[in-house]
């Protein structure tokens, strides 16, 4: 009963409302996108890009510029760089992620150590801080999430084919290069806008966890998408409320809930196999 | 009627000449077996025709855009991929669709029809990665055929099939060619089998060694010189 009253109270807070709106949109976009990245075995790029966003935020705070607006183009650039390194040079794809990710963190750490003044700010971006979402950041999240969701739905069937069989997709007159670029851009943008909720260190979990959890129990591709969407939105909403009630860090709470979902679905899958 | 013409095709990859001065013409209703040793450029030739790889010189003119393609299983080997057979086969319809590519109810009927035609209706809800080799190849064939192609490209479709499944598959392809006049280009290393099914042979070894009917191949003195008497008739399969 007490929890119910606390929930009622929570929903009246302005910052909880903002977090719920942004969180739900980010949850939808990241899980939709995550299905394709996970199945293409490219989900770890998200982890690398999350780390890159730590550096880009440190740079923007250092220069006194709005962090999300500065980070979006820089993270898109990093995504192109990782792909190019893996495809066109003598660097393996997974190593390319490691190179760019570690280099970015190093840059971020050096900037933070030079400027001790914004340590609190950078902490809120590293681990998420729903209290500090600004009006501009909400508008930005709304716009980019809705555009991303529309694009992902419009290209859903094309993306399915590109993910399963790139050659057959090309023969089917699907422009695989453009689609891969669109995916890279959406991925970069959603990581940047998501870090205010989940934090740069944990943002990739929103892209990776729901699809992988859904994969354990899905009977077909359509059900994988639907299950991952439900799990993603549920984890974010529950995480926001639980973190408020028990005074826990929101991002970490969301990730732990996702972890619990994964463990449950993993064992459901095992039980079904035994049957 | 001409459906595909290749003139002076050259492909060089990382300094190596993969295909050299390839020219041939495919008529509607042809069933051509593209054979040759490993590294002969068979898959490269198919990929070049389909626009999947760049060519260095020459001309490829395909008079239709109604194309069916079935590639080697090796490239699609992800047992964890969660799509079921219906979803995979339905994706074969995207070639005929314009943006935004959504499926209609009629498309579900088309899936049902092609699965019934190929006698794999019972597989419709199975996960693609859980199929046997023969079932998987039939599903890929259904995906290639669902868009009603005029020309079908098959790249080593019987690799990893047991002899019975392989013969069934070849008979199915032969039927499509004979009953529906579907033009077929089949890449195969299975030199001893294709002679029983295909109409023409295109023997490739980085350059075009022979192109013509199996009977012409059988009687060609040049081919006797090239292969020796035994190999020539093992390939042509005209003396069983």
CSV table of C-alpha atoms in Angstrom, one decimal, chain A residues 46-188:
chain,number,residue,atom,x,y,z
A,46,UNK,CA,26.9,0.2,-29.2
A,47,UNK,CA,29.1,-0.5,-26.2
A,48,UNK,CA,32.1,1.2,-28.0
A,49,UNK,CA,30.0,4.2,-29.0
A,50,UNK,CA,28.6,4.6,-25.4
A,51,UNK,CA,32.2,4.9,-24.3
A,52,UNK,CA,32.9,7.4,-27.1
A,53,UNK,CA,30.0,9.5,-25.8
A,54,UNK,CA,31.8,9.8,-22.5
A,55,UNK,CA,34.7,11.6,-24.2
A,56,UNK,CA,32.5,13.7,-26.4
A,57,UNK,CA,30.5,14.9,-23.3
A,58,UNK,CA,33.8,15.7,-21.5
A,59,UNK,CA,34.9,17.7,-24.6
A,60,UNK,CA,31.6,19.7,-24.7
A,61,UNK,CA,31.6,20.4,-21.0
A,62,UNK,CA,35.2,21.5,-21.3
A,63,UNK,CA,34.3,23.9,-24.1
A,64,UNK,CA,31.1,25.0,-22.4
A,65,UNK,CA,28.9,23.7,-25.2
A,66,UNK,CA,25.6,21.8,-24.9
A,67,UNK,CA,26.7,18.1,-24.4
A,68,UNK,CA,24.1,16.2,-26.4
A,69,UNK,CA,24.2,18.5,-29.4
A,70,UNK,CA,28.0,18.3,-29.6
A,71,UNK,CA,28.0,14.6,-29.0
A,72,UNK,CA,25.6,13.5,-31.7
A,73,UNK,CA,27.9,14.4,-34.7
A,74,UNK,CA,31.0,13.2,-32.9
A,75,UNK,CA,29.5,9.8,-32.1
A,76,UNK,CA,28.2,9.4,-35.6
A,77,UNK,CA,31.8,10.1,-36.8
A,78,UNK,CA,33.1,7.5,-34.4
A,79,UNK,CA,30.5,5.0,-35.7
A,80,UNK,CA,31.7,5.6,-39.3
A,81,UNK,CA,35.3,5.3,-38.1
A,82,UNK,CA,34.8,2.0,-36.4
A,83,UNK,CA,33.1,0.6,-39.5
A,84,UNK,CA,35.7,1.9,-41.9
A,85,UNK,CA,38.6,0.6,-39.8
A,86,UNK,CA,37.0,-2.8,-39.8
A,87,UNK,CA,36.1,-2.9,-43.5
A,88,UNK,CA,38.8,-1.0,-45.3
A,89,UNK,CA,42.0,-1.3,-43.2
A,90,UNK,CA,44.1,-4.0,-41.7
A,91,UNK,CA,42.2,-4.0,-38.4
A,92,UNK,CA,39.7,-6.6,-37.3
A,93,UNK,CA,36.1,-5.3,-36.6
A,94,UNK,CA,36.1,-6.2,-32.9
A,95,UNK,CA,39.6,-4.7,-32.4
A,96,UNK,CA,38.4,-1.5,-34.2
A,97,UNK,CA,35.7,-1.2,-31.5
A,98,UNK,CA,38.3,-1.7,-28.8
A,99,UNK,CA,40.7,0.9,-30.3
A,100,UNK,CA,38.2,3.7,-30.7
A,101,UNK,CA,36.5,2.9,-27.3
A,102,UNK,CA,39.7,2.8,-25.2
A,103,UNK,CA,41.1,5.9,-27.0
A,104,UNK,CA,37.9,7.8,-26.3
A,105,UNK,CA,37.8,6.9,-22.6
A,106,UNK,CA,41.5,7.9,-22.3
A,107,UNK,CA,40.7,11.3,-23.9
A,108,UNK,CA,37.7,11.7,-21.6
A,109,UNK,CA,39.7,10.9,-18.4
A,110,UNK,CA,42.4,13.3,-19.3
A,111,UNK,CA,39.9,16.2,-19.9
A,112,UNK,CA,38.1,15.4,-16.7
A,113,UNK,CA,41.4,15.4,-14.7
A,114,UNK,CA,42.5,18.7,-16.2
A,115,UNK,CA,39.1,20.3,-15.4
A,116,UNK,CA,38.1,19.1,-11.9
A,117,UNK,CA,35.3,21.7,-11.9
A,118,UNK,CA,32.8,19.7,-13.8
A,119,UNK,CA,33.2,16.3,-12.1
A,120,UNK,CA,29.6,16.3,-10.9
A,121,UNK,CA,28.3,17.1,-14.3
A,122,UNK,CA,30.3,14.3,-16.0
A,123,UNK,CA,29.1,11.9,-13.3
A,124,UNK,CA,25.5,12.5,-14.3
A,125,UNK,CA,26.3,11.6,-17.9
A,126,UNK,CA,28.4,8.6,-17.0
A,127,UNK,CA,25.8,6.9,-14.9
A,128,UNK,CA,22.6,8.8,-15.9
A,129,UNK,CA,20.6,11.4,-14.0
A,130,UNK,CA,16.9,11.7,-14.6
A,131,UNK,CA,16.8,14.7,-12.3
A,132,UNK,CA,18.9,16.8,-14.6
A,133,UNK,CA,17.1,16.3,-18.0
A,134,UNK,CA,16.6,19.8,-19.5
A,135,UNK,CA,13.7,21.0,-21.6
A,136,UNK,CA,16.0,21.1,-24.7
A,137,UNK,CA,17.1,17.6,-24.1
A,138,UNK,CA,13.5,16.4,-23.9
A,139,UNK,CA,12.6,18.0,-27.2
A,140,UNK,CA,15.8,16.6,-28.8
A,141,UNK,CA,14.9,13.1,-27.4
A,142,UNK,CA,11.3,13.4,-28.6
A,143,UNK,CA,12.3,14.5,-32.1
A,144,UNK,CA,15.1,12.0,-32.8
A,145,UNK,CA,13.3,9.1,-31.2
A,146,UNK,CA,10.1,9.6,-33.2
A,147,UNK,CA,12.0,10.0,-36.4
A,148,UNK,CA,14.1,6.9,-35.7
A,149,UNK,CA,11.0,4.8,-34.8
A,150,UNK,CA,9.3,5.9,-38.0
A,151,UNK,CA,12.4,5.1,-40.1
A,152,UNK,CA,12.9,1.7,-38.4
A,153,UNK,CA,9.2,0.8,-39.1
A,154,UNK,CA,9.3,1.9,-42.7
A,155,UNK,CA,12.5,-0.2,-43.3
A,156,UNK,CA,11.5,-3.1,-41.1
A,157,UNK,CA,11.2,-5.7,-43.8
A,158,UNK,CA,14.3,-4.4,-45.7
A,159,UNK,CA,16.3,-4.5,-42.5
A,160,UNK,CA,15.1,-8.1,-41.8
A,161,UNK,CA,16.4,-9.2,-45.1
A,162,UNK,CA,19.7,-7.3,-44.9
A,163,UNK,CA,20.2,-8.8,-41.4
A,164,UNK,CA,19.6,-12.4,-42.5
A,165,UNK,CA,21.1,-12.3,-46.0
A,166,UNK,CA,22.9,-9.2,-47.3
A,167,UNK,CA,23.5,-10.7,-50.8
A,168,UNK,CA,19.9,-11.7,-51.3
A,169,UNK,CA,18.9,-8.2,-50.1
A,170,UNK,CA,21.1,-6.6,-52.7
A,171,UNK,CA,19.7,-8.8,-55.4
A,172,UNK,CA,16.2,-7.7,-54.2
A,173,UNK,CA,17.2,-4.1,-55.0
A,174,UNK,CA,17.6,-3.1,-51.4
A,175,UNK,CA,20.3,-0.4,-51.0
A,176,UNK,CA,22.2,-2.2,-48.2
A,177,UNK,CA,24.8,0.6,-48.0
A,178,UNK,CA,22.3,3.3,-47.3
A,179,UNK,CA,20.4,1.1,-44.8
A,180,UNK,CA,23.7,0.4,-42.9
A,181,UNK,CA,24.4,4.1,-42.8
A,182,UNK,CA,20.8,4.8,-41.5
A,183,UNK,CA,21.3,2.2,-38.8
A,184,UNK,CA,24.7,3.6,-37.8
A,185,UNK,CA,23.2,7.1,-37.5
A,186,UNK,CA,20.2,6.0,-35.5
A,187,UNK,CA,22.4,4.0,-33.2
A,188,UNK,CA,24.8,6.9,-32.5
